[in-house]
Amino acid sequence: MVTTLKALKRNSYGSEFIQEALHTVYETLQPAHCYIAYFDKNQHKATSLAYSIDDHFSNTVFTYLINNSLCEKMISSGKPYFFSNNIPHTYPFNQIITPYLLQHYLGIPIFSRRGDIVGVIGCLFEHPYFFSEEQHGEWCQVLGDILGSDVQYLALLSEQKKLLCEMEECQQEAQLGNFHVDIVTGSAYWSKEIYRIFQCEAESFTPNETTTNQYIHPDDRTRVIELRRDMLDSNSMSYNVIYRIVLAEGKNKYLREHCHILRDINGIATLVKGIVQDITEFYYLSNKLDQASDKLSVTYNAVTEGIWEYNLETKILLTSPKFWDILGINETNVNSVYDWIIMIHKNDRSAVIKCFSNLRNGDATSIDVEFRLQSGSNDKICRWFNCKGNIIESSSSYHYNRVVGILIDITDTVMAEQQLTLAKTVYDNTSECIVITDKDNNIISVNKAFEKVTGYCHDDVIGKNPCILASGYHDLAFYQKMWRSLETQGTWQGQLHNRRSDGVIYPEEMTINKIEDDHNVINYVGVFHDISSRKKTEKKLKLLANNDTLTGLMNRRCFIEKVEKYIDQINDVSADNSPASVCSLLFIDLDDFKIFNDLYGHDFGDKVLQKVATILRETVCEHSVICRYGGDEYAVLIKEQDINYAQGIANQLVNIISQPIKCNDIDINLTISIGISSYPESGTTHQALLKNADYAMYEQKWLGRNGVCVYDQQLQHEYISKLKLRDKLKFAINTKKIKVYYQPIIDNKTGRVSKFEALARWYDDQEGFICPGIFIPIAERYGLIGMLGQLVFEKACADLDRIHRSGFTDVIFSINHSVKEFSQHNQEYIFETINNYNLPYSAIMIEITESTALDDGKNIIDILSAFRSRGIAISLDDFGTGYSSLAAIIDIKPDIIKIDRSFIVDIEHSKESQMLVSLVIDLSRKLKIEVVAEGVETQAQLDILSEMSCPYIQGFYYSPAVTIDDAITILKERNQKMVLDVQ
């Protein structure tokens, strides 16, 4: 196809090539409509050069604005642009293509040699069409390149032809034609207007010196011929002559001929270029004036204008009495023309002098000049005058020596014109669109801003009703209200939607005022501006303000407003037990979502959140309100449904999300925890519903995740109890009522106490002793674990210092650490506390559960590495109860493993427990890790563990957790050291 295009270029050019190219486009792409158009220099307008329908060329020539057209998108992309959507409505010259059912548009750019886009090949298709850049891209590029020069050439010819037509129209209006005569060859050229002036045809008349001289009136012929010859033989560069011609029917015409003479380097005339103007009407008027001169002389002194006559040779000025009255000058103060000229304003003086100089030099036959008189230092109060005059030819010598004219005071007119000019400048250049109608509401004027915004030019709307802009957006009542305001108040202001010329509907802000004269309406003036950009910005800001940018769901702020508003609506309605008087709220949290971010990155996590949002949209009922509450939390308001319906939806969501979800070709297993609150059972305010649903969700997390928890009276009672316990615990921590007890860890070989495990104990005055299994989770849930852990650690270090000072310097304290302490609190206080008591780092062991590190990943591993680098030992508690015990050993690299008491309880009767404990001890020995057996309570258990060579024993068999004083006593008894207590 490319070779065919290049061959086509070699065989044709210009308009023929354009049509051949259009035919080639039809054969290749089969468009129903096809055209080639060129763009103006500023790419504001496109004009067709060729147009075909089903490969039949049409004489239709059309233009359209590029702005907001499909061509604009093609220009911005710089390559073929394919579009398929409502073509007859969208296309800029839809009045031509409306009868056709067009579905697709393809715009192919035409390039200049410099690579600029200078035109377009437009293709419109009736049948389904798919444009393939791979198949036709190169063909389009070559076609656009080879068309460029021809399109530019034809565009230039079109513009030149247009300019020529405009020039001919202007010449015809002025009855003025141009000509030139080549002195060397004797050939001559006349414009069409000269042929019309001479009433001859260009086809049958050849202009030359002989043929044209025959038209000159016999009385003028000799004078004109001699003048022309004298001018050519002299050094003159121009001449001006008035003469008569005699037409075929004997009619006379008066002509003014003004010429410029071009000469070579030797001063010899080579070319004459000039104009010929028909001034017959002017001369007939002059003749009539001469005839009426006697009558005018009678009223010479009575006319309101100042009359003057000036002799160019004698320089004598004659005036009527009114002349000086108009100027406001005493005639006796003016002795010469110089005195009069010097009174003219300095900024206008040169223009007046030039006008009279042109008369004297024969360059003009009349003057029409405006000027001001000098008014001292105050230029703002100058008066304006208009001086008009015509040369009166002497009948004897044909010399122009007299000028006759009038003087008028035009101060008021000039001031009015200046105001009108200012008003017009403001009218044309204001950014506000202005439309003025007559009393019948027919448009009589619009400004440029109106044309730009609406797409209608001045001529399109003049005489028409503004309803041509109506979009159909507003009903009849809207317009009735508008006219009622205009009639009663004389003004209307508001927003409305109108339609541009291309069919696009846009919003505008408009003010209409009624203009009256003696209580009669004469005009209506509308001032408006396009607020599309503002509306788009408002819409975007509203979207950003109300929606989550990642999932497209409603954001928290907007959701809370919706819940509050809906509850207010329910409260406004009388209680009638109707469905409209209830609602439910789901609070949803993704379980262990952090794992996906850690494993696959945050981009993957974002896609998971989007997947969940899609599932929520597809699962909950249509009238529900869904939001992304924050992070991996969602909330759903289910309107007009009770708790049973909400629980069914929640269970459905749990089942759907628990199924494998594919994301980036990866199947992920996701679970969610849902808390449900309902109105009015769970609360009557939006704050209560949100808080209680959130609490129910966290309760489900506590119960094991991947399920649904409904907030009810029992949960509320437990919730209140936990809140009370939280407050008591906080008070106990602040007042240091939390005690630290110590359970000894015995070296199984020597029977000596080598370590103590520090355990928190809490005695409440009302509740008594509260189990750590109760208050530790409370501390973790409500953010008190950091304060509690620091309190226990500082107390343990103080007690360990006391033990060391008592002489037991080899004793180590094992201090428990919650996972929440690692993830939520800075651990630097551990080093500071140890240093404050001058304890060796090796005397401290941090005890964690095997699930702790696996729950929080690399963060805890890094912290444990920092502990180990200082010499602090790591103990892995509850070993064997987690889901990845061996992985915990590899990742954490503990110094001590503590076998969970659940295996020790059954060790006497369970072969499996014995085997497991034995394997752990053997594995630890090979890995050089010490082992502590927890929960040893009987001699039999101790004997079995001793046979397995378990290094350390901890349990009630030796001692429960005791106070520091009792711990020192145990040390003295078991380690057989008699050391006085340090008071």
mmCIF file of C-alpha atoms in Angstrom, residues 590-602 604-605 608 667-671:
data_model
loop_
_atom_site.group_PDB
_atom_site.id
_atom_site.type_symbol
_atom_site.label_atom_id
_atom_site.label_comp_id
_atom_site.label_asym_id
_atom_site.label_seq_id
_atom_site.Cartn_x
_atom_site.Cartn_y
_atom_site.Cartn_z
ATOM 1 C CA LEU A 590 -9.084 -8.018 57.652
ATOM 2 C CA ASP A 591 -7.249 -10.585 59.773
ATOM 3 C CA ASP A 592 -3.434 -10.501 59.601
ATOM 4 C CA PHE A 593 -3.487 -8.113 56.648
ATOM 5 C CA LYS A 594 0.031 -6.946 57.524
ATOM 6 C CA ILE A 595 1.340 -10.317 56.294
ATOM 7 C CA PHE A 596 0.380 -9.492 52.695
ATOM 8 C CA ASN A 597 2.156 -6.130 52.809
ATOM 9 C CA ASP A 598 5.253 -7.762 54.287
ATOM 10 C CA LEU A 599 5.287 -10.678 51.814
ATOM 11 C CA TYR A 600 4.251 -9.000 48.563
ATOM 12 C CA GLY A 601 4.571 -5.260 49.143
ATOM 13 C CA HIS A 602 2.101 -2.432 49.647
ATOM 14 C CA PHE A 604 -0.187 -5.901 46.299
ATOM 15 C CA GLY A 605 -1.866 -5.031 49.597
ATOM 16 C CA VAL A 608 -6.274 -6.892 48.029
ATOM 17 C CA ASP A 667 -4.311 -17.262 45.325
ATOM 18 C CA ILE A 668 -4.498 -15.702 48.781
ATOM 19 C CA ASN A 669 -6.357 -17.006 51.806
ATOM 20 C CA LEU A 670 -7.962 -14.122 53.613
ATOM 21 C CA THR A 671 -10.241 -14.014 56.644
#
